[in-house]
PDB file of C-alpha atoms in Angstrom:
ATOM      1  CA  MET A   1     130.951  29.087 202.671  1.00 46.00           C
ATOM      2  CA  ARG A   2     128.978  27.060 205.213  1.00 51.00           C
ATOM      3  CA  PRO A   3     125.708  26.956 203.186  1.00 49.00           C
ATOM      4  CA  ALA A   4     127.620  25.857 200.078  1.00 49.00           C
ATOM      5  CA  ILE A   5     129.334  23.013 201.971  1.00 41.00           C
ATOM      6  CA  LEU A   6     125.999  21.809 203.341  1.00 40.00           C
ATOM      7  CA  ALA A   7     124.506  21.847 199.851  1.00 42.00           C
ATOM      8  CA  LEU A   8     127.404  19.799 198.455  1.00 35.00           C
ATOM      9  CA  LEU A   9     127.056  17.279 201.279  1.00 35.00           C
ATOM     10  CA  ALA A  10     123.343  16.951 200.604  1.00 38.00           C
ATOM     11  CA  ILE A  11     123.940  16.263 196.905  1.00 35.00           C
ATOM     12  CA  GLY A  12     126.883  13.949 197.425  1.00 37.00           C
ATOM     13  CA  LEU A  13     125.529  11.881 200.313  1.00 37.00           C
ATOM     14  CA  LEU A  14     121.889  11.708 199.367  1.00 35.00           C
ATOM     15  CA  GLY A  15     122.337  11.254 195.630  1.00 39.00           C
ATOM     16  CA  GLY A  16     120.487  14.445 194.682  1.00 39.00           C
ATOM     17  CA  PRO A  17     118.829  17.488 196.243  1.00 38.00           C
ATOM     18  CA  LEU A  18     118.154  17.308 199.964  1.00 36.00           C
ATOM     19  CA  GLY A  19     115.353  14.869 200.741  1.00 37.00           C
ATOM     20  CA  MET A  20     115.384  13.167 197.311  1.00 37.00           C
ATOM     21  CA  GLY A  21     117.791  10.315 198.057  1.00 38.00           C
ATOM     22  CA  SER A  22     115.205   7.699 198.971  1.00 41.00           C
ATOM     23  CA  ALA A  23     112.845   8.676 196.164  1.00 42.00           C
ATOM     24  CA  GLY A  24     115.594   8.141 193.595  1.00 42.00           C
ATOM     25  CA  ALA A  25     116.407   4.628 194.763  1.00 53.00           C
ATOM     26  CA  ALA A  26     115.522   1.879 192.305  1.00 62.00           C
ATOM     27  CA  ALA A  27     112.612  -0.313 193.311  1.00 74.00           C
ATOM     28  CA  GLU A  28     113.425  -3.968 193.976  1.00 83.00           C
ATOM     29  CA  GLU A  29     111.533  -6.260 191.624  1.00 86.00           C
ATOM     30  CA  ILE A  30     110.337  -9.508 193.194  1.00 87.00           C
ATOM     31  CA  GLY A  31     107.982 -10.784 190.521  1.00 89.00           C
ATOM     32  CA  ILE A  32     105.970 -10.340 187.343  1.00 93.00           C
ATOM     33  CA  ALA A  33     102.228  -9.874 186.823  1.00 95.00           C
ATOM     34  CA  THR A  34     101.616 -12.792 184.447  1.00 94.00           C
ATOM     35  CA  LEU A  35      97.824 -12.393 184.180  1.00 94.00           C
ATOM     36  CA  VAL A  36      95.723  -9.347 184.957  1.00 96.00           C
ATOM     37  CA  LYS A  37      91.980  -8.949 184.444  1.00 94.00           C
ATOM     38  CA  PRO A  38      90.692  -5.443 185.074  1.00 91.00           C
ATOM     39  CA  GLN A  39      90.427  -3.656 187.241  1.00 93.00           C
ATOM     40  CA  VAL A  40      93.637  -3.974 189.264  1.00 97.00           C
ATOM     41  CA  GLN A  41      95.110  -0.828 190.759  1.00 97.00           C
ATOM     42  CA  ALA A  42      98.742  -0.635 191.831  1.00 97.00           C
ATOM     43  CA  PHE A  43     100.107   1.686 194.510  1.00 96.00           C
ATOM     44  CA  PRO A  44     103.936   1.716 194.332  1.00 91.00           C
ATOM     45  CA  PRO A  45     105.715   3.082 197.433  1.00 85.00           C
ATOM     46  CA  GLY A  46     106.214   6.830 197.038  1.00 84.00           C
ATOM     47  CA  GLU A  47     104.731   6.941 193.522  1.00 88.00           C
ATOM     48  CA  PRO A  48     101.347   7.761 191.960  1.00 92.00           C
ATOM     49  CA  SER A  49      98.845   4.932 191.616  1.00 94.00           C
ATOM     50  CA  ARG A  50      98.353   3.253 188.234  1.00 95.00           C
ATOM     51  CA  ASP A  51      96.414   0.468 186.565  1.00 96.00           C
ATOM     52  CA  LEU A  52      98.348  -2.800 186.670  1.00 97.00           C
ATOM     53  CA  VAL A  53      98.557  -4.722 183.391  1.00 96.00           C
ATOM     54  CA  THR A  54      99.979  -8.071 182.314  1.00 95.00           C
ATOM     55  CA  ARG A  55     103.802  -8.213 182.209  1.00 95.00           C
ATOM     56  CA  ASN A  56     104.204  -5.337 184.673  1.00 95.00           C
ATOM     57  CA  PRO A  57     106.997  -5.897 187.222  1.00 93.00           C
ATOM     58  CA  ILE A  58     106.032  -6.339 190.863  1.00 93.00           C
ATOM     59  CA  GLU A  59     108.127  -4.243 193.231  1.00 91.00           C
ATOM     60  CA  ARG A  60     108.686  -5.045 196.892  1.00 90.00           C
ATOM     61  CA  GLY A  61     106.120  -3.153 198.949  1.00 92.00           C
ATOM     62  CA  LEU A  62     103.648  -2.753 196.070  1.00 95.00           C
ATOM     63  CA  LYS A  63     100.050  -2.437 197.238  1.00 97.00           C
ATOM     64  CA  VAL A  64      97.341  -3.780 194.946  1.00 98.00           C
ATOM     65  CA  LYS A  65      93.587  -3.286 194.984  1.00 97.00           C
ATOM     66  CA  LEU A  66      91.271  -5.436 192.871  1.00 97.00           C
ATOM     67  CA  VAL A  67      87.894  -3.927 191.979  1.00 96.00           C
ATOM     68  CA  GLY A  68      84.918  -5.985 190.792  1.00 92.00           C
ATOM     69  CA  ARG A  69      83.967  -9.654 190.986  1.00 90.00           C
ATOM     70  CA  GLU A  70      85.782 -10.514 187.739  1.00 91.00           C
ATOM     71  CA  ALA A  71      89.065  -8.869 188.715  1.00 94.00           C
ATOM     72  CA  PHE A  72      91.984 -11.310 188.790  1.00 95.00           C
ATOM     73  CA  LEU A  73      95.722 -11.085 189.335  1.00 96.00           C
ATOM     74  CA  LYS A  74      98.364 -13.775 188.980  1.00 95.00           C
ATOM     75  CA  ILE A  75     101.930 -13.067 190.065  1.00 94.00           C
ATOM     76  CA  ASP A  76     105.007 -15.182 189.435  1.00 91.00           C
ATOM     77  CA  PHE A  77     107.627 -14.461 192.074  1.00 87.00           C
ATOM     78  CA  THR A  78     111.001 -14.549 190.321  1.00 80.00           C
ATOM     79  CA  ARG A  79     113.219 -14.298 193.368  1.00 68.00           C
ATOM     80  CA  ALA A  80     113.165 -15.123 197.044  1.00 64.00           C
ATOM     81  CA  PHE A  81     111.696 -12.549 199.410  1.00 66.00           C
ATOM     82  CA  GLY A  82     114.432 -12.938 202.015  1.00 62.00           C
ATOM     83  CA  CYS A  83     118.176 -12.348 201.876  1.00 58.00           C
ATOM     84  CA  LYS A  84     119.438 -15.641 203.296  1.00 49.00           C
ATOM     85  CA  GLN A  85     118.763 -17.582 200.117  1.00 47.00           C
ATOM     86  CA  GLN A  86     119.334 -16.277 196.613  1.00 47.00           C
ATOM     87  CA  THR A  87     118.073 -17.929 193.447  1.00 45.00           C
ATOM     88  CA  LEU A  88     120.693 -18.968 190.905  1.00 43.00           C
ATOM     89  CA  ASP A  89     118.618 -17.599 188.051  1.00 48.00           C
ATOM     90  CA  GLY A  90     116.717 -14.378 188.647  1.00 48.00           C
ATOM     91  CA  ARG A  91     114.069 -15.566 186.197  1.00 50.00           C
ATOM     92  CA  ARG A  92     113.318 -18.794 188.038  1.00 71.00           C
ATOM     93  CA  VAL A  93     109.874 -18.844 189.598  1.00 77.00           C
ATOM     94  CA  SER A  94     109.961 -19.336 193.363  1.00 81.00           C
ATOM     95  CA  GLY A  95     106.209 -19.124 193.914  1.00 87.00           C
ATOM     96  CA  VAL A  96     102.840 -18.077 192.525  1.00 91.00           C
ATOM     97  CA  LEU A  97     100.142 -15.856 194.023  1.00 94.00           C
ATOM     98  CA  LYS A  98      96.602 -15.646 192.654  1.00 94.00           C
ATOM     99  CA  ILE A  99      94.110 -13.006 193.816  1.00 95.00           C
ATOM    100  CA  LEU A 100      90.439 -13.069 192.848  1.00 93.00           C
ATOM    101  CA  GLY A 101      87.645 -10.539 193.156  1.00 93.00           C
ATOM    102  CA  PRO A 102      87.518  -7.468 195.403  1.00 95.00           C
ATOM    103  CA  SER A 103      90.803  -7.600 197.313  1.00 96.00           C
ATOM    104  CA  ASP A 104      93.508  -5.578 199.016  1.00 97.00           C
ATOM    105  CA  ALA A 105      97.080  -6.766 199.510  1.00 97.00           C
ATOM    106  CA  GLU A 106     100.631  -5.543 200.089  1.00 96.00           C
ATOM    107  CA  LEU A 107     103.450  -7.557 198.512  1.00 93.00           C
ATOM    108  CA  GLY A 108     106.487  -7.354 200.760  1.00 86.00           C
ATOM    109  CA  ASP A 109     107.704  -4.558 203.000  1.00 81.00           C
ATOM    110  CA  ALA A 110     109.338  -1.653 201.154  1.00 77.00           C
ATOM    111  CA  ALA A 111     111.062  -0.507 204.346  1.00 77.00           C
ATOM    112  CA  ARG A 112     112.574  -3.942 205.096  1.00 72.00           C
ATOM    113  CA  SER A 113     114.164  -5.495 202.023  1.00 68.00           C
ATOM    114  CA  CYS A 114     114.908  -8.791 203.762  1.00 70.00           C
ATOM    115  CA  ALA A 115     111.512  -9.265 205.392  1.00 71.00           C
ATOM    116  CA  PRO A 116     109.741 -12.242 203.737  1.00 78.00           C
ATOM    117  CA  LYS A 117     106.217 -10.984 204.261  1.00 87.00           C
ATOM    118  CA  VAL A 118     102.964 -10.268 202.463  1.00 93.00           C
ATOM    119  CA  ARG A 119      99.830  -8.674 203.855  1.00 96.00           C
ATOM    120  CA  PHE A 120      96.320  -9.755 202.849  1.00 97.00           C
ATOM    121  CA  SER A 121      93.692  -7.283 204.062  1.00 97.00           C
ATOM    122  CA  LEU A 122      90.632  -8.377 202.079  1.00 96.00           C
ATOM    123  CA  GLY A 123      89.749 -10.949 199.440  1.00 95.00           C
ATOM    124  CA  LYS A 124      90.561 -14.434 198.130  1.00 94.00           C
ATOM    125  CA  PHE A 125      94.156 -15.619 197.733  1.00 95.00           C
ATOM    126  CA  LEU A 126      96.013 -18.735 196.641  1.00 93.00           C
ATOM    127  CA  LEU A 127      99.711 -18.873 197.520  1.00 93.00           C
ATOM    128  CA  ALA A 128     101.957 -21.640 196.170  1.00 91.00           C
ATOM    129  CA  LEU A 129     105.616 -21.779 197.224  1.00 87.00           C
ATOM    130  CA  LEU A 130     108.180 -24.232 195.917  1.00 82.00           C
ATOM    131  CA  PRO A 131     109.978 -26.449 198.444  1.00 78.00           C
ATOM    132  CA  GLY A 132     113.320 -24.989 199.450  1.00 76.00           C
ATOM    133  CA  GLU A 133     112.214 -21.379 199.188  1.00 77.00           C
ATOM    134  CA  PRO A 134     112.478 -19.222 202.326  1.00 77.00           C
ATOM    135  CA  PRO A 135     109.294 -19.249 204.436  1.00 82.00           C
ATOM    136  CA  ILE A 136     106.943 -16.295 204.078  1.00 89.00           C
ATOM    137  CA  ASP A 137     104.859 -14.646 206.780  1.00 92.00           C
ATOM    138  CA  VAL A 138     101.308 -13.879 205.703  1.00 95.00           C
ATOM    139  CA  ASP A 139      99.789 -11.058 207.742  1.00 96.00           C
ATOM    140  CA  THR A 140      96.001 -10.614 207.911  1.00 97.00           C
ATOM    141  CA  PRO A 141      93.815  -8.501 210.228  1.00 96.00           C
ATOM    142  CA  GLU A 142      93.379 -11.531 212.528  1.00 97.00           C
ATOM    143  CA  THR A 143      96.513 -13.661 212.061  1.00 97.00           C
ATOM    144  CA  VAL A 144     100.144 -14.101 211.179  1.00 96.00           C
ATOM    145  CA  SER A 145     100.735 -17.363 209.317  1.00 95.00           C
ATOM    146  CA  GLY A 146     104.063 -19.038 208.574  1.00 93.00           C
ATOM    147  CA  VAL A 147     104.037 -20.539 205.052  1.00 91.00           C
ATOM    148  CA  LYS A 148     106.815 -22.703 203.608  1.00 83.00           C
ATOM    149  CA  GLY A 149     106.814 -24.908 200.498  1.00 78.00           C
ATOM    150  CA  THR A 150     103.044 -24.950 200.646  1.00 86.00           C
ATOM    151  CA  TYR A 151      99.808 -24.616 198.728  1.00 91.00           C
ATOM    152  CA  VAL A 152      97.481 -22.555 200.883  1.00 93.00           C
ATOM    153  CA  ARG A 153      94.236 -20.648 200.320  1.00 92.00           C
ATOM    154  CA  PHE A 154      93.119 -17.585 202.267  1.00 95.00           C
ATOM    155  CA  LEU A 155      89.782 -15.847 202.517  1.00 94.00           C
ATOM    156  CA  ILE A 156      89.853 -12.514 204.337  1.00 95.00           C
ATOM    157  CA  ASP A 157      86.417 -11.114 205.139  1.00 93.00           C
ATOM    158  CA  PRO A 158      85.407  -8.478 207.723  1.00 93.00           C
ATOM    159  CA  LEU A 159      82.556 -10.698 208.981  1.00 91.00           C
ATOM    160  CA  VAL A 160      84.135 -14.162 208.676  1.00 90.00           C
ATOM    161  CA  GLY A 161      87.671 -13.185 209.710  1.00 95.00           C
ATOM    162  CA  THR A 162      90.580 -15.167 208.253  1.00 96.00           C
ATOM    163  CA  PHE A 163      89.969 -18.569 206.665  1.00 94.00           C
ATOM    164  CA  VAL A 164      93.035 -20.732 205.946  1.00 94.00           C
ATOM    165  CA  ALA A 165      92.879 -23.946 203.895  1.00 92.00           C
ATOM    166  CA  VAL A 166      96.026 -26.011 203.305  1.00 92.00           C
ATOM    167  CA  ASP A 167      96.217 -28.209 200.200  1.00 90.00           C
ATOM    168  CA  GLU A 168      99.862 -29.218 200.618  1.00 90.00           C
ATOM    169  CA  GLY A 169     102.414 -28.831 203.407  1.00 90.00           C
ATOM    170  CA  VAL A 170     101.865 -27.273 206.824  1.00 91.00           C
ATOM    171  CA  VAL A 171     100.951 -23.710 207.782  1.00 95.00           C
ATOM    172  CA  THR A 172     101.387 -22.310 211.291  1.00 95.00           C
ATOM    173  CA  VAL A 173      98.573 -19.929 212.210  1.00 97.00           C
ATOM    174  CA  GLN A 174      99.020 -17.498 215.095  1.00 97.00           C
ATOM    175  CA  ALA A 175      96.005 -15.416 216.135  1.00 97.00           C
ATOM    176  CA  LYS A 176      96.757 -11.784 216.911  1.00 97.00           C
ATOM    177  CA  ALA A 177      94.303 -12.064 219.815  1.00 96.00           C
ATOM    178  CA  GLY A 178      96.745 -14.428 221.550  1.00 94.00           C
ATOM    179  CA  GLY A 179      96.740 -18.117 222.368  1.00 93.00           C
ATOM    180  CA  ASP A 180      99.036 -20.823 221.051  1.00 94.00           C
ATOM    181  CA  PRO A 181      99.879 -21.168 217.371  1.00 95.00           C
ATOM    182  CA  VAL A 182      97.948 -23.831 215.479  1.00 96.00           C
ATOM    183  CA  GLU A 183      99.495 -26.103 212.864  1.00 95.00           C
ATOM    184  CA  VAL A 184      97.188 -26.664 209.913  1.00 95.00           C
ATOM    185  CA  GLU A 185      98.218 -29.701 207.880  1.00 94.00           C
ATOM    186  CA  ALA A 186      97.440 -30.693 204.303  1.00 92.00           C
ATOM    187  CA  GLY A 187      93.726 -31.351 203.855  1.00 92.00           C
ATOM    188  CA  GLN A 188      92.708 -29.156 206.814  1.00 93.00           C
ATOM    189  CA  TRP A 189      91.256 -25.699 207.386  1.00 93.00           C
ATOM    190  CA  VAL A 190      90.706 -23.249 210.242  1.00 94.00           C
ATOM    191  CA  VAL A 191      88.888 -19.953 210.713  1.00 94.00           C
ATOM    192  CA  VAL A 192      90.055 -17.150 212.982  1.00 96.00           C
ATOM    193  CA  PRO A 193      87.082 -14.833 213.608  1.00 95.00           C
ATOM    194  CA  PRO A 194      87.593 -11.099 214.153  1.00 95.00           C
ATOM    195  CA  GLY A 195      89.257 -10.658 217.532  1.00 95.00           C
ATOM    196  CA  GLY A 196      89.097 -14.391 218.217  1.00 95.00           C
ATOM    197  CA  LEU A 197      91.153 -17.580 218.283  1.00 96.00           C
ATOM    198  CA  PRO A 198      91.457 -20.298 215.605  1.00 95.00           C
ATOM    199  CA  THR A 199      88.878 -23.030 215.358  1.00 93.00           C
ATOM    200  CA  ARG A 200      90.145 -26.602 215.652  1.00 94.00           C
ATOM    201  CA  PRO A 201      91.588 -27.847 212.340  1.00 95.00           C
ATOM    202  CA  ALA A 202      88.883 -29.626 210.341  1.00 92.00           C
ATOM    203  CA  SER A 203      88.935 -31.712 207.176  1.00 91.00           C
ATOM    204  CA  LEU A 204      88.503 -29.894 203.872  1.00 87.00           C
ATOM    205  CA  SER A 205      85.911 -32.517 202.961  1.00 84.00           C
ATOM    206  CA  SER A 206      83.627 -31.025 205.618  1.00 79.00           C
ATOM    207  CA  LEU A 207      83.294 -27.901 203.468  1.00 76.00           C
ATOM    208  CA  GLU A 208      81.338 -29.902 200.894  1.00 69.00           C
ATOM    209  CA  GLU A 209      78.352 -29.644 203.222  1.00 65.00           C
ATOM    210  CA  LEU A 210      78.485 -25.841 202.907  1.00 60.00           C
ATOM    211  CA  GLU A 211      77.365 -25.599 199.279  1.00 57.00           C
ATOM    212  CA  ASP A 212      76.902 -21.841 199.156  1.00 54.00           C
ATOM    213  CA  SER A 213      79.681 -20.916 201.539  1.00 57.00           C
ATOM    214  CA  PRO A 214      82.503 -18.655 200.266  1.00 54.00           C
ATOM    215  CA  LEU A 215      84.814 -20.788 202.402  1.00 57.00           C
ATOM    216  CA  GLN A 216      84.908 -23.405 199.666  1.00 56.00           C
ATOM    217  CA  LEU A 217      87.050 -21.143 197.457  1.00 56.00           C
ATOM    218  CA  ARG A 218      86.266 -23.273 194.426  1.00 53.00           C
ATOM    219  CA  ASP A 219      87.355 -20.386 192.215  1.00 53.00           C
ATOM    220  CA  PHE A 220      90.957 -21.566 192.490  1.00 52.00           C
ATOM    221  CA  THR A 221      92.830 -24.568 191.187  1.00 49.00           C
ATOM    222  CA  THR A 222      96.286 -25.390 192.511  1.00 46.00           C
ATOM    223  CA  GLU A 223      99.166 -25.551 190.082  1.00 52.00           C
ATOM    224  CA  ARG A 224     102.870 -26.059 190.524  1.00 50.00           C
ATOM    225  CA  PRO A 225     104.955 -22.962 189.754  1.00 52.00           C
ATOM    226  CA  GLY A 226     106.741 -23.168 186.400  1.00 54.00           C
ATOM    227  CA  PRO A 227     108.880 -20.978 184.130  1.00 50.00           C
ATOM    228  CA  PRO A 228     107.872 -17.308 183.865  1.00 46.00           C
ATOM    229  CA  GLN A 229     105.296 -16.719 181.154  1.00 49.00           C
TER     230      GLN A 229
END
């Protein structure tokens, strides 16, 4: 009888055959892909990869990889990342993320449902969060940045490091190499080189002198989040 009891416990407690409980759990949707230009590959936690297309849901912990210079992804976040604040309407947009060109990112932490975090490993990103939404930590190879109610642009490059430009609000940038955190205010930018510390915040107008520099990130225009499309 002992093997039969163990089998019943496995089915009853894990929601299916032994070892299948976590795989059967429904993914938590945190947003919608409102514009996708190929090629964008999606890597859902514990599932086969697929091509992401417009109107696909975005699950917490989804990894995305953009291939080619023309690749583009726009995501409307339809709920807060954290658990302390819930939106009254699950369809209300709490923020927008745009990704352009060859890029790698992870949207939330599948293992920590209340962790307000995204990870940018490579590429160009524009993140816009509405005031009042929970702050989000943006993890890059060089930094961890605290973003709240802010329009901020990121460039992640293996040679440059992490470039952060703030169009609205304030972003706190902490280098993984150590040192004190740096507050980057609206109209300022910093660069954290690989293994290094942030540069002193400088005016965004100074980038106009760097005509051919990717740091300008002119590919993006800021826009206030609106109703889901």
